[in-house]
JSON list of C-alpha atoms in Angstrom, two decimals:
[
{"chain": "V", "resi": 1, "resn": "MET", "atom": "CA", "xyz": [14.10, -4.58, -11.78]},
{"chain": "V", "resi": 2, "resn": "ARG", "atom": "CA", "xyz": [14.37, -1.07, -13.29]},
{"chain": "V", "resi": 3, "resn": "ILE", "atom": "CA", "xyz": [13.86, 2.94, -12.30]},
{"chain": "V", "resi": 4, "resn": "SER", "atom": "CA", "xyz": [11.05, 4.60, -14.26]},
{"chain": "V", "resi": 5, "resn": "LEU", "atom": "CA", "xyz": [11.93, 8.65, -13.85]},
{"chain": "V", "resi": 6, "resn": "LEU", "atom": "CA", "xyz": [8.36, 10.49, -14.62]},
{"chain": "V", "resi": 7, "resn": "GLY", "atom": "CA", "xyz": [8.63, 13.79, -16.07]},
{"chain": "V", "resi": 8, "resn": "TYR", "atom": "CA", "xyz": [6.97, 16.16, -18.68]},
{"chain": "V", "resi": 9, "resn": "ASP", "atom": "CA", "xyz": [8.08, 17.21, -22.52]},
{"chain": "V", "resi": 10, "resn": "GLU", "atom": "CA", "xyz": [8.70, 20.44, -23.40]},
{"chain": "V", "resi": 11, "resn": "ALA", "atom": "CA", "xyz": [5.21, 20.48, -24.71]},
{"chain": "V", "resi": 12, "resn": "GLY", "atom": "CA", "xyz": [3.70, 19.39, -21.68]},
{"chain": "V", "resi": 13, "resn": "ALA", "atom": "CA", "xyz": [3.41, 15.65, -22.33]},
{"chain": "V", "resi": 14, "resn": "ARG", "atom": "CA", "xyz": [4.08, 13.02, -19.89]},
{"chain": "V", "resi": 15, "resn": "VAL", "atom": "CA", "xyz": [6.85, 11.10, -20.50]},
{"chain": "V", "resi": 16, "resn": "VAL", "atom": "CA", "xyz": [8.60, 8.03, -18.40]},
{"chain": "V", "resi": 17, "resn": "ARG", "atom": "CA", "xyz": [12.05, 7.05, -18.69]},
{"chain": "V", "resi": 18, "resn": "HIS", "atom": "CA", "xyz": [13.33, 3.93, -17.85]},
{"chain": "V", "resi": 19, "resn": "LEU", "atom": "CA", "xyz": [16.65, 3.03, -16.88]},
{"chain": "V", "resi": 20, "resn": "ARG", "atom": "CA", "xyz": [18.64, -0.29, -17.91]},
{"chain": "V", "resi": 21, "resn": "TYR", "atom": "CA", "xyz": [17.07, -3.41, -16.14]},
{"chain": "V", "resi": 22, "resn": "GLU", "atom": "CA", "xyz": [19.12, -4.90, -13.20]},
{"chain": "V", "resi": 23, "resn": "PRO", "atom": "CA", "xyz": [19.44, -7.61, -11.16]},
{"chain": "V", "resi": 24, "resn": "ILE", "atom": "CA", "xyz": [16.92, -7.94, -8.47]},
{"chain": "V", "resi": 25, "resn": "THR", "atom": "CA", "xyz": [19.69, -8.62, -6.47]},
{"chain": "V", "resi": 26, "resn": "GLU", "atom": "CA", "xyz": [20.62, -4.64, -6.57]},
{"chain": "V", "resi": 27, "resn": "TYR", "atom": "CA", "xyz": [16.35, -3.58, -5.26]},
{"chain": "V", "resi": 28, "resn": "GLN", "atom": "CA", "xyz": [17.48, -2.39, -2.15]},
{"chain": "V", "resi": 29, "resn": "ALA", "atom": "CA", "xyz": [20.54, -0.29, -3.58]},
{"chain": "V", "resi": 30, "resn": "ALA", "atom": "CA", "xyz": [17.94, 1.17, -6.09]},
{"chain": "V", "resi": 31, "resn": "VAL", "atom": "CA", "xyz": [15.58, 2.33, -3.69]},
{"chain": "V", "resi": 32, "resn": "ASP", "atom": "CA", "xyz": [18.25, 3.72, -1.73]},
{"chain": "V", "resi": 33, "resn": "TRP", "atom": "CA", "xyz": [19.53, 5.45, -4.67]},
{"chain": "V", "resi": 34, "resn": "ALA", "atom": "CA", "xyz": [15.85, 6.70, -5.41]},
{"chain": "V", "resi": 35, "resn": "VAL", "atom": "CA", "xyz": [15.42, 8.31, -1.49]},
{"chain": "V", "resi": 36, "resn": "SER", "atom": "CA", "xyz": [18.77, 10.03, -1.87]},
{"chain": "V", "resi": 37, "resn": "MET", "atom": "CA", "xyz": [17.46, 11.73, -5.14]},
{"chain": "V", "resi": 38, "resn": "ALA", "atom": "CA", "xyz": [14.18, 11.76, -4.58]},
{"chain": "V", "resi": 39, "resn": "ASP", "atom": "CA", "xyz": [14.46, 15.60, -3.12]},
{"chain": "V", "resi": 40, "resn": "LEU", "atom": "CA", "xyz": [17.04, 16.67, -6.31]},
{"chain": "V", "resi": 41, "resn": "MET", "atom": "CA", "xyz": [13.80, 15.47, -8.99]},
{"chain": "V", "resi": 42, "resn": "ALA", "atom": "CA", "xyz": [10.83, 17.52, -9.82]},
{"chain": "V", "resi": 43, "resn": "HIS", "atom": "CA", "xyz": [9.12, 14.56, -10.26]},
{"chain": "V", "resi": 44, "resn": "PRO", "atom": "CA", "xyz": [8.31, 11.13, -8.59]},
{"chain": "V", "resi": 45, "resn": "ILE", "atom": "CA", "xyz": [10.83, 8.03, -9.34]},
{"chain": "V", "resi": 46, "resn": "HIS", "atom": "CA", "xyz": [9.86, 4.38, -9.52]},
{"chain": "V", "resi": 47, "resn": "VAL", "atom": "CA", "xyz": [11.80, 1.39, -8.47]},
{"chain": "V", "resi": 48, "resn": "VAL", "atom": "CA", "xyz": [9.83, -1.62, -10.25]},
{"chain": "V", "resi": 49, "resn": "PRO", "atom": "CA", "xyz": [10.76, -5.09, -9.04]},
{"chain": "V", "resi": 50, "resn": "LEU", "atom": "CA", "xyz": [9.95, -7.03, -12.25]},
{"chain": "V", "resi": 51, "resn": "ASN", "atom": "CA", "xyz": [8.92, -6.35, -15.94]},
{"chain": "V", "resi": 52, "resn": "GLY", "atom": "CA", "xyz": [5.99, -6.96, -18.22]},
{"chain": "V", "resi": 53, "resn": "ASP", "atom": "CA", "xyz": [7.96, -10.51, -18.81]},
{"chain": "V", "resi": 54, "resn": "ASP", "atom": "CA", "xyz": [7.44, -11.30, -15.01]},
{"chain": "V", "resi": 55, "resn": "MET", "atom": "CA", "xyz": [3.72, -10.12, -15.05]},
{"chain": "V", "resi": 56, "resn": "ARG", "atom": "CA", "xyz": [2.71, -12.51, -17.69]},
{"chain": "V", "resi": 57, "resn": "GLU", "atom": "CA", "xyz": [4.77, -15.28, -16.58]},
{"chain": "V", "resi": 58, "resn": "PRO", "atom": "CA", "xyz": [1.51, -18.05, -15.08]},
{"chain": "V", "resi": 59, "resn": "SER", "atom": "CA", "xyz": [2.81, -19.03, -12.28]},
{"chain": "V", "resi": 60, "resn": "ARG", "atom": "CA", "xyz": [3.42, -15.62, -10.77]},
{"chain": "V", "resi": 61, "resn": "PHE", "atom": "CA", "xyz": [-0.67, -15.53, -10.75]},
{"chain": "V", "resi": 62, "resn": "GLY", "atom": "CA", "xyz": [-1.43, -18.54, -7.93]},
{"chain": "V", "resi": 63, "resn": "PRO", "atom": "CA", "xyz": [-0.91, -16.98, -5.16]},
{"chain": "V", "resi": 64, "resn": "ILE", "atom": "CA", "xyz": [-3.66, -14.35, -5.78]},
{"chain": "V", "resi": 65, "resn": "CYS", "atom": "CA", "xyz": [-5.97, -16.50, -7.80]},
{"chain": "V", "resi": 66, "resn": "ASP", "atom": "CA", "xyz": [-6.15, -18.78, -4.91]},
{"chain": "V", "resi": 67, "resn": "ALA", "atom": "CA", "xyz": [-6.49, -15.95, -2.46]},
{"chain": "V", "resi": 68, "resn": "VAL", "atom": "CA", "xyz": [-9.51, -14.67, -4.92]},
{"chain": "V", "resi": 69, "resn": "ALA", "atom": "CA", "xyz": [-11.01, -17.91, -5.02]},
{"chain": "V", "resi": 70, "resn": "SER", "atom": "CA", "xyz": [-11.11, -18.38, -0.86]},
{"chain": "V", "resi": 71, "resn": "MET", "atom": "CA", "xyz": [-13.27, -15.08, -0.75]},
{"chain": "V", "resi": 72, "resn": "THR", "atom": "CA", "xyz": [-16.54, -14.75, 0.37]},
{"chain": "V", "resi": 73, "resn": "ASP", "atom": "CA", "xyz": [-18.83, -13.15, -2.05]},
{"chain": "V", "resi": 74, "resn": "GLN", "atom": "CA", "xyz": [-18.79, -9.84, -0.36]},
{"chain": "V", "resi": 75, "resn": "GLU", "atom": "CA", "xyz": [-15.19, -9.52, -0.13]},
{"chain": "V", "resi": 76, "resn": "ARG", "atom": "CA", "xyz": [-15.27, -10.11, -3.89]},
{"chain": "V", "resi": 77, "resn": "GLY", "atom": "CA", "xyz": [-18.28, -7.14, -4.23]},
{"chain": "V", "resi": 78, "resn": "ASP", "atom": "CA", "xyz": [-16.28, -4.95, -2.36]},
{"chain": "V", "resi": 79, "resn": "MET", "atom": "CA", "xyz": [-12.97, -5.42, -4.53]},
{"chain": "V", "resi": 80, "resn": "ARG", "atom": "CA", "xyz": [-14.79, -4.92, -7.34]},
{"chain": "V", "resi": 81, "resn": "ARG", "atom": "CA", "xyz": [-15.89, -1.85, -6.26]},
{"chain": "V", "resi": 82, "resn": "VAL", "atom": "CA", "xyz": [-12.54, -0.76, -5.39]},
{"chain": "V", "resi": 83, "resn": "VAL", "atom": "CA", "xyz": [-11.64, -2.28, -9.44]},
{"chain": "V", "resi": 84, "resn": "VAL", "atom": "CA", "xyz": [-14.42, -0.05, -10.71]},
{"chain": "V", "resi": 85, "resn": "THR", "atom": "CA", "xyz": [-13.90, 2.74, -8.70]},
{"chain": "V", "resi": 86, "resn": "THR", "atom": "CA", "xyz": [-10.31, 3.14, -9.19]},
{"chain": "V", "resi": 87, "resn": "ARG", "atom": "CA", "xyz": [-10.63, 2.58, -13.01]},
{"chain": "V", "resi": 88, "resn": "CYS", "atom": "CA", "xyz": [-12.87, 5.55, -13.15]},
{"chain": "V", "resi": 89, "resn": "GLU", "atom": "CA", "xyz": [-10.30, 7.68, -11.45]},
{"chain": "V", "resi": 90, "resn": "VAL", "atom": "CA", "xyz": [-7.74, 6.49, -13.99]},
{"chain": "V", "resi": 91, "resn": "MET", "atom": "CA", "xyz": [-10.38, 7.42, -16.44]},
{"chain": "V", "resi": 92, "resn": "ARG", "atom": "CA", "xyz": [-11.02, 10.93, -15.15]},
{"chain": "V", "resi": 93, "resn": "ASP", "atom": "CA", "xyz": [-7.53, 12.17, -13.94]},
{"chain": "V", "resi": 94, "resn": "CYS", "atom": "CA", "xyz": [-4.96, 10.23, -15.95]},
{"chain": "V", "resi": 95, "resn": "ASP", "atom": "CA", "xyz": [-3.42, 12.69, -18.95]},
{"chain": "V", "resi": 96, "resn": "ASP", "atom": "CA", "xyz": [-1.94, 9.57, -20.98]},
{"chain": "V", "resi": 97, "resn": "ARG", "atom": "CA", "xyz": [-4.52, 8.73, -23.27]},
{"chain": "V", "resi": 98, "resn": "GLN", "atom": "CA", "xyz": [-3.74, 5.00, -23.85]},
{"chain": "V", "resi": 99, "resn": "VAL", "atom": "CA", "xyz": [-3.65, 4.48, -19.94]},
{"chain": "V", "resi": 100, "resn": "ARG", "atom": "CA", "xyz": [-7.55, 5.98, -20.07]},
{"chain": "V", "resi": 101, "resn": "ALA", "atom": "CA", "xyz": [-8.47, 3.45, -22.76]},
{"chain": "V", "resi": 102, "resn": "ASP", "atom": "CA", "xyz": [-6.51, 0.16, -21.10]},
{"chain": "V", "resi": 103, "resn": "ALA", "atom": "CA", "xyz": [-9.03, 1.46, -17.87]},
{"chain": "V", "resi": 104, "resn": "TYR", "atom": "CA", "xyz": [-12.06, 1.35, -20.01]},
{"chain": "V", "resi": 105, "resn": "ASP", "atom": "CA", "xyz": [-11.47, -1.33, -21.93]},
{"chain": "V", "resi": 106, "resn": "ILE", "atom": "CA", "xyz": [-11.09, -3.29, -18.00]},
{"chain": "V", "resi": 107, "resn": "LEU", "atom": "CA", "xyz": [-14.85, -1.73, -17.36]},
{"chain": "V", "resi": 108, "resn": "ARG", "atom": "CA", "xyz": [-15.95, -3.00, -20.29]},
{"chain": "V", "resi": 109, "resn": "GLN", "atom": "CA", "xyz": [-14.84, -6.48, -19.30]},
{"chain": "V", "resi": 110, "resn": "LEU", "atom": "CA", "xyz": [-16.45, -6.13, -15.99]},
{"chain": "V", "resi": 111, "resn": "LYS", "atom": "CA", "xyz": [-19.31, -5.26, -17.90]},
{"chain": "V", "resi": 112, "resn": "VAL", "atom": "CA", "xyz": [-20.08, -2.08, -15.79]},
{"chain": "V", "resi": 113, "resn": "THR", "atom": "CA", "xyz": [-19.75, 1.00, -19.34]},
{"chain": "V", "resi": 114, "resn": "TYR", "atom": "CA", "xyz": [-23.43, 1.53, -21.01]},
{"chain": "V", "resi": 115, "resn": "GLU", "atom": "CA", "xyz": [-23.25, 0.18, -24.51]},
{"chain": "V", "resi": 116, "resn": "SER", "atom": "CA", "xyz": [-25.62, 1.44, -26.88]}
]
């Protein structure tokens, strides 16, 4: 678990500062701290219950894969439309060039971009 603080540097570029990783048993304490600090902070505080290594753990996605496999064609189509719409909004609204590039890569994988 890790707390991330969002802000901006002197040039106006978005900056994310991460506090050290803590055991998941400290999650509620971190949430309580973030809530107590929220009014004092100029930008959002995020308490993330896992890290990148956790996300890459293959067994973590088993329940999600099972849920998607059990969806009807209509439900999968609805989910795809939400993903495409969200990625387009990220490309339009996000200040972070790398995040926009990642969103574009997802749209390419979904084959919704025009390739000349």
